[in-house]
CSV table of C-alpha atoms in Angstrom, one decimal:
chain,number,residue,atom,x,y,z
A,696,MET,CA,-15.7,-16.0,5.3
A,697,ILE,CA,-15.7,-12.9,7.6
A,698,LEU,CA,-17.4,-14.5,10.6
A,699,SER,CA,-16.3,-18.1,10.3
A,700,SER,CA,-15.0,-20.0,13.3
A,701,ILE,CA,-11.8,-20.7,11.4
A,702,ALA,CA,-8.8,-20.1,13.6
A,703,ALA,CA,-6.7,-17.1,12.6
A,704,PRO,CA,-3.4,-18.0,11.0
A,705,ILE,CA,-1.5,-16.4,13.9
A,706,VAL,CA,-2.2,-17.8,17.4
A,707,HIS,CA,-1.0,-15.7,20.3
A,708,ALA,CA,0.4,-17.4,23.4
A,709,GLN,CA,1.4,-15.9,26.8
A,710,GLU,CA,3.9,-18.4,27.9
A,711,ALA,CA,7.6,-17.7,27.6
A,712,ASP,CA,9.8,-19.7,25.3
A,713,ARG,CA,6.9,-21.0,23.3
A,714,ALA,CA,6.3,-21.7,19.6
A,715,VAL,CA,2.8,-22.1,18.2
A,716,ARG,CA,2.3,-23.4,14.6
A,717,SER,CA,-1.1,-23.3,13.0
A,718,ALA,CA,-2.7,-23.9,9.6
A,719,PHE,CA,-6.1,-23.9,8.1
A,720,ILE,CA,-7.9,-24.9,4.9
A,721,SER,CA,-11.3,-23.5,3.9
A,722,SER,CA,-13.5,-24.1,0.9
A,723,ASP,CA,-16.5,-21.9,0.0
A,724,LEU,CA,-19.1,-22.1,-2.7
A,725,GLU,CA,-20.8,-18.7,-3.5
A,726,PHE,CA,-23.6,-17.7,-5.8
A,727,ASN,CA,-23.3,-13.9,-6.7
A,728,ASP,CA,-25.6,-11.8,-8.9
A,729,ASN,CA,-23.0,-9.1,-9.6
A,730,TYR,CA,-19.6,-10.4,-8.6
A,731,ASP,CA,-17.5,-7.4,-9.9
A,732,LEU,CA,-20.0,-4.8,-8.7
A,733,ARG,CA,-20.9,-3.2,-12.0
A,734,ARG,CA,-23.6,-0.6,-12.5
A,735,ASP,CA,-25.3,-3.1,-14.9
A,736,SER,CA,-24.6,-6.7,-13.8
A,737,LEU,CA,-23.4,-9.0,-16.6
A,738,GLY,CA,-25.3,-11.9,-14.9
A,739,ASN,CA,-25.0,-14.5,-12.2
A,740,ALA,CA,-21.7,-16.0,-11.2
A,741,LEU,CA,-20.8,-19.2,-9.4
A,742,LEU,CA,-17.5,-19.1,-7.4
A,743,TRP,CA,-15.7,-21.9,-5.6
A,744,THR,CA,-12.8,-20.7,-3.6
A,745,THR,CA,-10.3,-22.8,-1.6
A,746,THR,CA,-7.9,-21.0,0.8
A,747,LEU,CA,-4.8,-22.4,2.5
A,748,GLY,CA,-3.0,-20.6,5.3
A,749,PHE,CA,-0.3,-21.2,7.9
A,750,GLY,CA,1.0,-19.3,10.9
A,751,LEU,CA,4.0,-19.3,13.2
A,752,SER,CA,4.3,-17.5,16.5
A,753,THR,CA,7.3,-17.6,18.8
A,754,PHE,CA,7.7,-16.0,22.2
A,755,THR,CA,10.6,-15.6,24.6
A,756,PRO,CA,11.0,-13.3,27.5
A,757,VAL,CA,12.5,-10.6,25.2
A,758,ASP,CA,11.3,-11.6,21.6
A,759,ARG,CA,8.0,-11.9,19.8
A,760,LEU,CA,7.7,-13.1,16.2
A,761,ASP,CA,4.4,-13.5,14.2
A,762,LEU,CA,4.5,-14.9,10.7
A,763,SER,CA,1.6,-15.9,8.5
A,764,ALA,CA,0.8,-16.6,4.9
A,765,GLU,CA,-2.3,-17.5,2.9
A,766,GLY,CA,-3.5,-17.8,-0.6
A,767,SER,CA,-6.6,-18.9,-2.6
A,768,VAL,CA,-7.4,-20.9,-5.7
A,769,ARG,CA,-10.7,-19.9,-7.3
A,770,ALA,CA,-12.8,-21.8,-9.9
A,771,ALA,CA,-15.4,-19.5,-11.4
A,772,ASP,CA,-18.3,-19.8,-13.8
A,773,LEU,CA,-18.6,-16.1,-14.9
A,774,PRO,CA,-21.1,-14.6,-17.2
A,775,SER,CA,-18.4,-12.5,-19.0
A,776,MET,CA,-16.1,-15.4,-19.9
A,777,ASP,CA,-15.7,-19.2,-20.0
A,778,ASP,CA,-15.0,-21.2,-16.9
A,779,ASP,CA,-11.8,-20.1,-15.2
A,780,VAL,CA,-9.5,-21.4,-12.6
A,781,SER,CA,-6.9,-19.0,-11.1
A,782,ALA,CA,-4.8,-18.4,-8.0
A,783,ASP,CA,-5.6,-15.2,-6.1
A,784,ASN,CA,-5.1,-13.1,-3.0
A,785,PRO,CA,-1.7,-14.3,-1.6
A,786,ILE,CA,-1.0,-12.5,1.6
A,787,VAL,CA,2.2,-12.6,3.7
A,788,ARG,CA,2.5,-10.9,7.1
A,789,LEU,CA,5.5,-10.6,9.4
A,790,ASP,CA,5.9,-8.8,12.8
A,791,TYR,CA,8.9,-8.9,15.0
A,792,ASP,CA,9.6,-7.1,18.3
A,793,ARG,CA,12.5,-7.4,20.7
A,794,THR,CA,12.7,-5.6,24.1
A,795,ILE,CA,15.5,-5.7,26.6
A,796,ASP,CA,15.3,-3.3,29.5
A,797,ASP,CA,14.8,0.2,28.0
A,798,ASN,CA,15.8,-0.9,24.4
A,799,ASN,CA,13.5,-2.0,21.7
A,800,ILE,CA,13.7,-2.9,18.0
A,801,ARG,CA,10.8,-3.8,15.8
A,802,PHE,CA,9.9,-4.3,12.1
A,803,GLY,CA,7.1,-5.7,10.1
A,804,PHE,CA,5.4,-5.9,6.7
A,805,VAL,CA,2.3,-7.0,4.9
A,806,ALA,CA,2.3,-7.9,1.2
A,807,GLN,CA,-0.8,-8.7,-0.9
A,808,GLN,CA,-1.7,-9.3,-4.5
A,809,ALA,CA,-5.4,-9.3,-5.5
A,810,ASP,CA,-7.6,-9.5,-8.6
A,811,VAL,CA,-9.5,-6.2,-8.6
A,812,ASP,CA,-12.7,-7.8,-9.7
A,813,PHE,CA,-12.8,-9.9,-6.5
A,814,PHE,CA,-11.0,-7.4,-4.2
A,815,ASP,CA,-13.0,-5.9,-1.3
A,816,PRO,CA,-11.7,-2.3,-0.6
A,817,LEU,CA,-13.1,-2.4,2.9
A,818,SER,CA,-10.8,-5.3,3.8
A,819,ASP,CA,-7.8,-3.0,3.4
A,820,VAL,CA,-8.7,0.4,5.0
A,821,ASP,CA,-5.8,2.7,6.0
A,822,SER,CA,-5.4,3.9,9.6
A,823,ASP,CA,-6.9,7.3,8.6
A,824,GLY,CA,-10.0,5.7,7.1
A,825,ARG,CA,-8.9,5.9,3.4
A,826,PHE,CA,-9.7,3.0,1.1
A,827,ASP,CA,-9.2,2.3,-2.6
A,828,ASP,CA,-12.5,2.5,-4.5
A,829,THR,CA,-11.3,0.1,-7.0
A,830,THR,CA,-12.9,-0.7,-10.4
A,831,GLY,CA,-11.6,-1.4,-13.9
A,832,GLY,CA,-10.2,-5.0,-13.4
A,833,GLY,CA,-6.6,-6.0,-13.4
A,834,THR,CA,-4.3,-6.7,-10.5
A,835,ARG,CA,-3.6,-4.8,-7.3
A,836,ARG,CA,-0.3,-5.3,-5.5
A,837,SER,CA,0.3,-3.7,-2.1
A,838,LEU,CA,3.2,-3.6,0.3
A,839,ARG,CA,3.3,-2.0,3.7
A,840,ALA,CA,6.5,-2.0,5.8
A,841,ASN,CA,7.6,-0.5,9.0
A,842,ALA,CA,10.7,-0.5,11.2
A,843,GLY,CA,12.0,1.3,14.3
A,844,PHE,CA,14.1,1.3,17.4
A,845,ASP,CA,14.4,3.0,20.8
A,846,PHE,CA,17.7,2.8,22.7
A,847,ASN,CA,18.5,3.8,26.3
A,848,GLU,CA,15.0,5.3,26.9
A,849,ASP,CA,15.7,5.7,30.6
A,850,GLY,CA,19.3,6.8,30.3
A,851,PRO,CA,20.8,10.3,30.2
A,852,VAL,CA,20.8,10.2,26.3
A,853,SER,CA,18.3,8.3,24.3
A,854,LEU,CA,17.9,7.7,20.6
A,855,GLY,CA,14.8,6.6,18.6
A,856,ALA,CA,14.1,6.2,14.9
A,857,TYR,CA,11.3,4.9,12.7
A,858,ALA,CA,10.5,4.3,9.1
A,859,ARG,CA,7.2,3.5,7.3
A,860,ALA,CA,6.6,2.8,3.6
A,861,PHE,CA,3.9,1.6,1.3
A,862,ASP,CA,3.7,0.8,-2.4
A,863,PHE,CA,0.4,0.3,-4.3
A,864,ASP,CA,0.8,-0.9,-7.9
A,865,TYR,CA,-1.9,-1.6,-10.5
A,866,THR,CA,-1.5,-3.6,-13.7
A,867,ASP,CA,-4.1,-4.0,-16.6
A,868,ASN,CA,-6.5,-1.6,-14.9
A,869,THR,CA,-8.8,0.5,-17.1
A,870,ASP,CA,-10.1,3.0,-14.5
A,871,PRO,CA,-8.3,6.4,-14.9
A,872,ASP,CA,-8.9,7.2,-11.2
A,873,VAL,CA,-6.9,4.2,-10.1
A,874,TYR,CA,-3.2,4.7,-10.3
A,875,ASP,CA,0.1,3.6,-8.7
A,876,ARG,CA,1.3,5.4,-5.6
A,877,GLN,CA,4.2,5.2,-3.2
A,878,SER,CA,5.1,6.8,0.2
A,879,PHE,CA,8.1,6.8,2.5
A,880,THR,CA,8.3,8.4,6.0
A,881,GLY,CA,11.4,8.4,8.2
A,882,GLY,CA,12.3,10.2,11.4
A,883,ALA,CA,14.6,10.2,14.4
A,884,GLU,CA,14.6,11.8,17.8
A,885,ILE,CA,17.4,12.3,20.4
A,886,GLY,CA,16.4,12.7,24.1
A,887,PHE,CA,18.4,14.3,26.9
A,888,ARG,CA,17.2,13.4,30.4
A,889,LEU,CA,17.5,16.4,32.6
A,890,SER,CA,15.9,14.8,35.7
A,891,GLN,CA,13.9,11.7,36.6
A,892,THR,CA,10.7,13.6,35.5
A,893,LEU,CA,11.9,15.8,32.6
A,894,ARG,CA,13.4,15.0,29.2
A,895,PHE,CA,14.4,17.4,26.4
A,896,THR,CA,14.1,16.2,22.8
A,897,THR,CA,15.1,17.3,19.3
A,898,GLY,CA,14.1,15.5,16.2
A,899,GLY,CA,13.2,15.6,12.6
A,900,GLU,CA,11.1,13.8,9.9
A,901,TYR,CA,11.1,13.4,6.2
A,902,ARG,CA,8.2,12.2,4.0
A,903,ARG,CA,8.0,11.6,0.3
A,904,GLU,CA,4.8,10.8,-1.6
A,905,GLN,CA,4.6,9.9,-5.3
A,906,TYR,CA,1.4,9.5,-7.3
A,907,GLU,CA,1.4,8.3,-10.9
A,908,ASP,CA,-1.8,10.2,-11.8
A,909,SER,CA,-2.4,12.5,-14.7
A,910,ASP,CA,-0.3,15.3,-13.0
A,911,ASN,CA,2.5,13.0,-11.6
A,912,LEU,CA,2.6,14.4,-8.1
A,913,ASP,CA,5.9,14.2,-6.2
A,914,ARG,CA,5.5,15.7,-2.7
A,915,GLU,CA,8.2,16.1,0.0
A,916,THR,CA,7.6,17.1,3.6
A,917,ARG,CA,10.4,18.1,6.0
A,918,ARG,CA,10.0,18.8,9.7
A,919,ALA,CA,12.3,19.6,12.6
A,920,ASP,CA,11.3,20.2,16.2
A,921,VAL,CA,12.3,20.5,19.8
A,922,GLY,CA,10.3,19.4,22.8
A,923,ILE,CA,9.9,18.1,26.3
A,924,ASP,CA,8.4,15.0,27.9
A,925,ALA,CA,7.5,15.6,31.6
A,926,SER,CA,6.0,13.6,34.4
A,927,ILE,CA,4.1,16.2,36.5
A,928,ASN,CA,3.1,13.6,39.1
A,929,PRO,CA,2.7,9.8,39.1
A,930,ALA,CA,-0.7,10.0,37.4
A,931,LEU,CA,-0.2,13.0,35.0
A,932,SER,CA,2.3,13.4,32.1
A,933,MET,CA,2.8,16.0,29.5
A,934,ARG,CA,4.3,16.0,26.0
A,935,GLY,CA,5.1,19.1,23.9
A,936,ARG,CA,6.8,19.7,20.6
A,937,LEU,CA,7.4,22.9,18.7
A,938,GLY,CA,9.0,23.1,15.2
A,939,TYR,CA,8.9,24.1,11.6
A,940,SER,CA,7.7,22.2,8.5
A,941,ARG,CA,8.0,22.7,4.8
A,942,VAL,CA,5.8,21.0,2.1
A,943,GLU,CA,7.0,21.1,-1.5
A,944,SER,CA,4.6,19.6,-4.1
A,945,ASN,CA,5.9,19.1,-7.6
A,946,ARG,CA,3.5,18.4,-10.5
A,947,ASP,CA,3.7,18.5,-14.3
A,948,SER,CA,1.5,21.6,-14.0
A,949,GLY,CA,3.8,23.4,-11.5
A,950,THR,CA,5.3,23.5,-8.1
A,951,THR,CA,3.8,24.8,-4.8
A,952,ILE,CA,5.4,25.3,-1.4
A,953,GLU,CA,3.8,25.7,2.0
A,954,GLU,CA,5.6,26.1,5.2
A,955,GLY,CA,5.0,27.2,8.8
A,956,VAL,CA,5.2,26.6,12.5
A,957,VAL,CA,4.1,23.1,13.7
A,958,GLY,CA,3.7,21.6,17.1
A,959,ASP,CA,1.6,19.7,19.6
A,960,LEU,CA,0.8,19.7,23.3
A,961,SER,CA,-0.9,16.8,25.1
A,962,LEU,CA,-1.7,15.7,28.6
A,963,ILE,CA,-2.4,12.2,29.8
A,964,SER,CA,-4.0,11.4,33.2
A,965,LEU,CA,-4.0,7.9,34.5
A,966,ASP,CA,-6.8,6.4,36.6
A,967,LYS,CA,-7.7,3.0,38.0
A,968,ARG,CA,-9.5,1.9,34.8
A,969,GLY,CA,-7.5,3.6,32.1
A,970,GLU,CA,-6.6,7.1,31.1
A,971,THR,CA,-7.8,10.5,29.9
A,972,ARG,CA,-6.1,12.4,27.1
A,973,VAL,CA,-6.4,16.0,25.8
A,974,GLY,CA,-4.2,17.5,23.1
A,975,GLY,CA,-3.8,20.2,20.5
A,976,PHE,CA,-1.9,19.8,17.2
A,977,VAL,CA,-0.7,22.1,14.4
A,978,ASP,CA,0.5,20.6,11.2
A,979,VAL,CA,1.3,21.8,7.7
A,980,ASP,CA,0.1,20.2,4.5
A,981,GLU,CA,-0.2,21.4,0.9
A,982,ASN,CA,-3.1,23.7,1.8
A,983,GLY,CA,-1.3,25.4,4.7
A,984,GLN,CA,-1.6,25.0,8.5
A,985,ARG,CA,-4.1,22.6,9.9
A,986,PHE,CA,-5.3,22.9,13.5
A,987,THR,CA,-6.7,19.9,15.5
A,988,PHE,CA,-8.0,19.6,19.0
A,989,SER,CA,-9.1,16.3,20.6
A,990,VAL,CA,-10.1,14.7,23.9
A,991,GLY,CA,-9.6,11.0,24.5
A,992,LYS,CA,-10.6,8.3,27.0
A,993,LEU,CA,-9.4,4.8,27.6
A,994,VAL,CA,-11.6,2.7,29.9
A,995,ASN,CA,-11.2,-1.0,30.8
A,996,TRP,CA,-14.1,-2.8,32.5
A,997,ASP,CA,-14.3,-6.4,33.5
A,998,ASN,CA,-16.0,-7.5,30.3
A,999,ALA,CA,-15.7,-4.4,28.0
A,1000,SER,CA,-13.2,-1.7,26.9
A,1001,LEU,CA,-13.5,1.7,25.2
A,1002,ASP,CA,-10.7,3.6,23.5
A,1003,ALA,CA,-11.9,6.9,21.9
A,1004,ASP,CA,-10.5,10.2,20.7
A,1005,LEU,CA,-13.0,12.9,19.6
A,1006,GLY,CA,-12.1,16.3,18.3
A,1007,VAL,CA,-12.3,18.9,15.6
A,1008,SER,CA,-10.0,19.9,12.8
A,1009,THR,CA,-9.8,22.9,10.4
A,1010,ASN,CA,-7.6,24.9,8.1
A,1011,GLU,CA,-8.0,28.3,6.4
A,1012,ASP,CA,-10.1,26.7,3.6
A,1013,THR,CA,-12.6,24.7,5.7
A,1014,ASP,CA,-14.9,25.0,8.6
A,1015,LEU,CA,-14.5,22.9,11.8
A,1016,ARG,CA,-14.9,19.2,11.0
A,1017,PHE,CA,-15.3,16.4,13.5
A,1018,VAL,CA,-12.4,14.0,13.6
A,1019,GLY,CA,-11.4,11.1,15.8
A,1020,ASN,CA,-11.8,7.4,16.4
A,1021,ILE,CA,-13.9,5.1,18.6
A,1022,ASP,CA,-13.1,1.4,19.4
A,1023,TYR,CA,-15.4,-0.5,21.7
A,1024,THR,CA,-15.6,-4.2,22.6
A,1025,LEU,CA,-18.1,-6.1,24.8
A,1026,GLN,CA,-17.8,-9.7,25.9
A,1027,GLY,CA,-21.0,-11.2,27.1
A,1028,ARG,CA,-21.6,-14.7,28.5
A,1029,ASP,CA,-22.8,-16.0,25.2
A,1030,ASN,CA,-22.2,-13.1,22.8
A,1031,GLU,CA,-19.5,-10.6,21.7
A,1032,LEU,CA,-19.7,-7.2,20.2
A,1033,SER,CA,-17.0,-5.0,18.7
A,1034,LEU,CA,-17.3,-1.7,16.8
A,1035,GLY,CA,-15.0,0.9,15.4
A,1036,LEU,CA,-15.4,4.3,13.8
A,1037,ARG,CA,-12.7,6.6,12.3
A,1038,GLN,CA,-12.8,10.0,10.6
A,1039,SER,CA,-9.9,12.2,9.6
A,1040,ALA,CA,-9.4,15.4,7.6
A,1041,ALA,CA,-6.6,15.6,5.1
A,1042,THR,CA,-5.3,16.9,1.8
A,1043,ASP,CA,-5.3,14.4,-1.0
A,1044,GLU,CA,-2.9,14.0,-4.0
A,1045,ASP,CA,-4.8,16.7,-6.0
A,1046,GLY,CA,-4.5,19.3,-3.2
A,1047,ARG,CA,-8.2,18.9,-2.3
A,1048,ASN,CA,-9.5,19.0,1.3
A,1049,VAL,CA,-11.1,15.6,2.1
A,1050,LEU,CA,-12.8,13.8,4.9
A,1051,TYR,CA,-12.1,10.0,5.2
A,1052,THR,CA,-14.6,8.0,7.2
A,1053,SER,CA,-14.8,4.3,8.0
A,1054,GLY,CA,-16.8,2.1,10.4
A,1055,ARG,CA,-17.3,-1.5,11.3
A,1056,VAL,CA,-19.6,-3.5,13.6
A,1057,ASN,CA,-19.2,-7.2,14.4
A,1058,PHE,CA,-21.6,-9.2,16.5
A,1059,ILE,CA,-21.5,-12.9,17.3
A,1060,GLN,CA,-24.3,-14.7,19.3
A,1061,LEU,CA,-23.7,-18.3,20.5
A,1062,LEU,CA,-26.8,-20.4,19.8
A,1063,THR,CA,-25.5,-23.7,21.3
A,1064,ASP,CA,-22.2,-25.1,22.4
A,1065,VAL,CA,-21.4,-25.8,18.7
A,1066,SER,CA,-23.2,-23.1,16.7
A,1067,SER,CA,-23.3,-19.4,16.4
A,1068,LEU,CA,-24.8,-16.6,14.4
A,1069,GLY,CA,-22.8,-13.6,13.3
A,1070,LEU,CA,-23.4,-10.2,11.7
A,1071,ALA,CA,-20.7,-7.9,10.2
A,1072,VAL,CA,-21.2,-4.4,8.8
A,1073,ASP,CA,-18.4,-2.5,7.2
A,1074,GLY,CA,-18.6,0.9,5.6
A,1075,GLY,CA,-16.4,3.6,4.1
A,1076,LEU,CA,-17.0,7.2,2.9
A,1077,THR,CA,-14.8,9.7,1.1
A,1078,ARG,CA,-16.1,13.3,0.9
A,1079,TYR,CA,-14.5,16.3,-0.7
A,1080,GLU,CA,-14.9,19.8,0.7
A,1081,ASP,CA,-15.2,21.5,-2.7
A,1082,GLY,CA,-18.5,19.8,-3.4
A,1083,ALA,CA,-17.6,19.2,-7.1
A,1084,SER,CA,-15.2,16.2,-6.8
A,1085,ASP,CA,-16.1,12.5,-7.0
A,1086,ASP,CA,-17.4,11.4,-3.5
A,1087,SER,CA,-17.6,7.7,-3.0
A,1088,ASP,CA,-18.9,5.3,-0.4
A,1089,ARG,CA,-19.0,1.5,0.2
A,1090,LEU,CA,-21.1,-0.8,2.4
A,1091,ASN,CA,-20.8,-4.5,3.2
A,1092,VAL,CA,-23.3,-6.5,5.3
A,1093,THR,CA,-22.8,-10.1,6.0
A,1094,ALA,CA,-25.0,-12.5,8.1
A,1095,GLN,CA,-23.5,-15.9,8.7
A,1096,TYR,CA,-24.3,-19.1,10.6
A,1097,ASN,CA,-21.4,-21.2,11.9
A,1098,HIS,CA,-21.5,-24.8,13.1
A,1099,ALA,CA,-18.7,-27.0,14.5
A,1100,LEU,CA,-19.0,-30.4,12.8
A,1101,THR,CA,-16.2,-31.9,14.8
A,1102,GLN,CA,-13.4,-30.6,17.0
A,1103,ASP,CA,-11.4,-29.6,13.9
A,1104,TRP,CA,-14.0,-29.2,11.1
A,1105,ASN,CA,-16.5,-26.3,10.9
A,1106,MET,CA,-19.1,-25.3,8.4
A,1107,ASN,CA,-20.7,-21.9,7.6
A,1108,MET,CA,-23.4,-20.5,5.4
A,1109,GLY,CA,-24.9,-17.1,5.0
A,1110,TYR,CA,-25.8,-14.0,2.9
A,1111,ARG,CA,-23.7,-11.0,1.9
A,1112,TYR,CA,-24.9,-7.6,0.5
A,1113,ARG,CA,-22.4,-5.2,-1.0
A,1114,GLN,CA,-23.0,-1.7,-2.2
A,1115,ALA,CA,-20.8,1.0,-3.8
A,1116,ASN,CA,-21.7,4.5,-4.9
A,1117,SER,CA,-19.7,7.3,-6.5
A,1118,ASP,CA,-20.4,10.4,-8.6
A,1119,SER,CA,-18.6,8.9,-11.6
A,1120,ASN,CA,-19.6,5.3,-11.5
A,1121,GLY,CA,-23.1,5.6,-10.0
A,1122,PHE,CA,-24.8,3.2,-7.7
A,1123,ARG,CA,-23.9,-0.5,-7.7
A,1124,GLU,CA,-24.9,-3.5,-5.6
A,1125,SER,CA,-24.6,-7.2,-5.3
A,1126,ASN,CA,-26.3,-10.1,-3.4
A,1127,ALA,CA,-24.5,-13.4,-2.6
A,1128,VAL,CA,-25.3,-16.6,-0.7
A,1129,PHE,CA,-22.5,-18.9,0.3
A,1130,VAL,CA,-21.8,-22.2,2.1
A,1131,GLY,CA,-18.4,-23.4,3.2
A,1132,VAL,CA,-16.3,-25.8,5.3
A,1133,SER,CA,-13.0,-25.4,7.0
A,1134,ARG,CA,-10.5,-27.2,9.2
A,1135,ASP,CA,-7.9,-25.9,11.6
A,1136,PHE,CA,-4.5,-27.4,12.6
A,1137,LEU,CA,-2.6,-26.4,15.7
A,1138,SER,CA,0.6,-27.5,17.4
A,1139,ALA,CA,2.6,-26.0,20.3
A,1140,ARG,CA,5.8,-26.6,22.0
């Protein structure tokens, strides 16, 4: 469950030349009055889910490797069918990083397969706040991958490159608003150090997005720029880029092209507890140039931290919209609080201006040395600027009690409320109570 005291599959260690192996098993029994979140519930469901997972973390002075995998077996007594036993939600994660002097290489991926009827969209929110408002049954497969390197960063000539890709695939799904999509982004930059405090750069980026919707969008974005990285003084640095971008969107209904000047200018000022950021950005999407301005702050206290960027964004079709992100954590003597909020303005696969918003709050209060009470709230909201498209929102609230039975065994019980609302599917909600046990395994060398 969300707030259980189960150890995470990946355990981080700080010592050099260290390997940590971990594993867990959890088994949860859940009673749910609308398990697949329909407008009109089919009836009550009883779910018994057992999850197995393992993790491996290795550390050396120059390398870090994190690998984890997990999967579930579910026995279900559903109102819509006979009793069913099935495997679900296998997830594999890999992250690797190697740094030697001013050279770095990194890569990673996350792969998941989930039954849409049991999949929680708020468990897989993109960095911009977007989430899949999934309905219609079937299977959802997702793959996210990234790779990059930076060579000779402090030398007279440096080279950096990166690539990101994702692939979302649906099978046996009946919702016409849920469809396959793929994206690839790759870029490179060459730097020429003119002095100890000034570097000139030139680079480019290519992005391709494909959506297998009713209009079969195939969108390509190309960008080239030049810029500088400057250290004004030991506490103040500046980054600037100026370039040109072209966006070509091909659909069955026709082709559109947008192009224009792009760039960004940002300043970062360091202080004793963190940093202050300010920046302006100009980008080009399918609806033309988008202008964004933001101010950010990073603060680290003894028992808390705040990392926030707040700003506004607009294009020729929309008014100013608030955008940004806030991440805050507080570690008390017997409690812990973390919260996050993100909002971004973008253009979707249909060329519509859209606001993506997501938020989360997690609070854990220790009751005794072996027990705790937790509360988790997650939400997501998609709003379209034209006022006529299908807005959607999701909300999850979970309250959970945790108790350590032994050094290795834990139990949990609680209540979960889920809500979904959209213009096309209406308002849906579910209530669930659950109880579970888990055990953790850990070895280090």
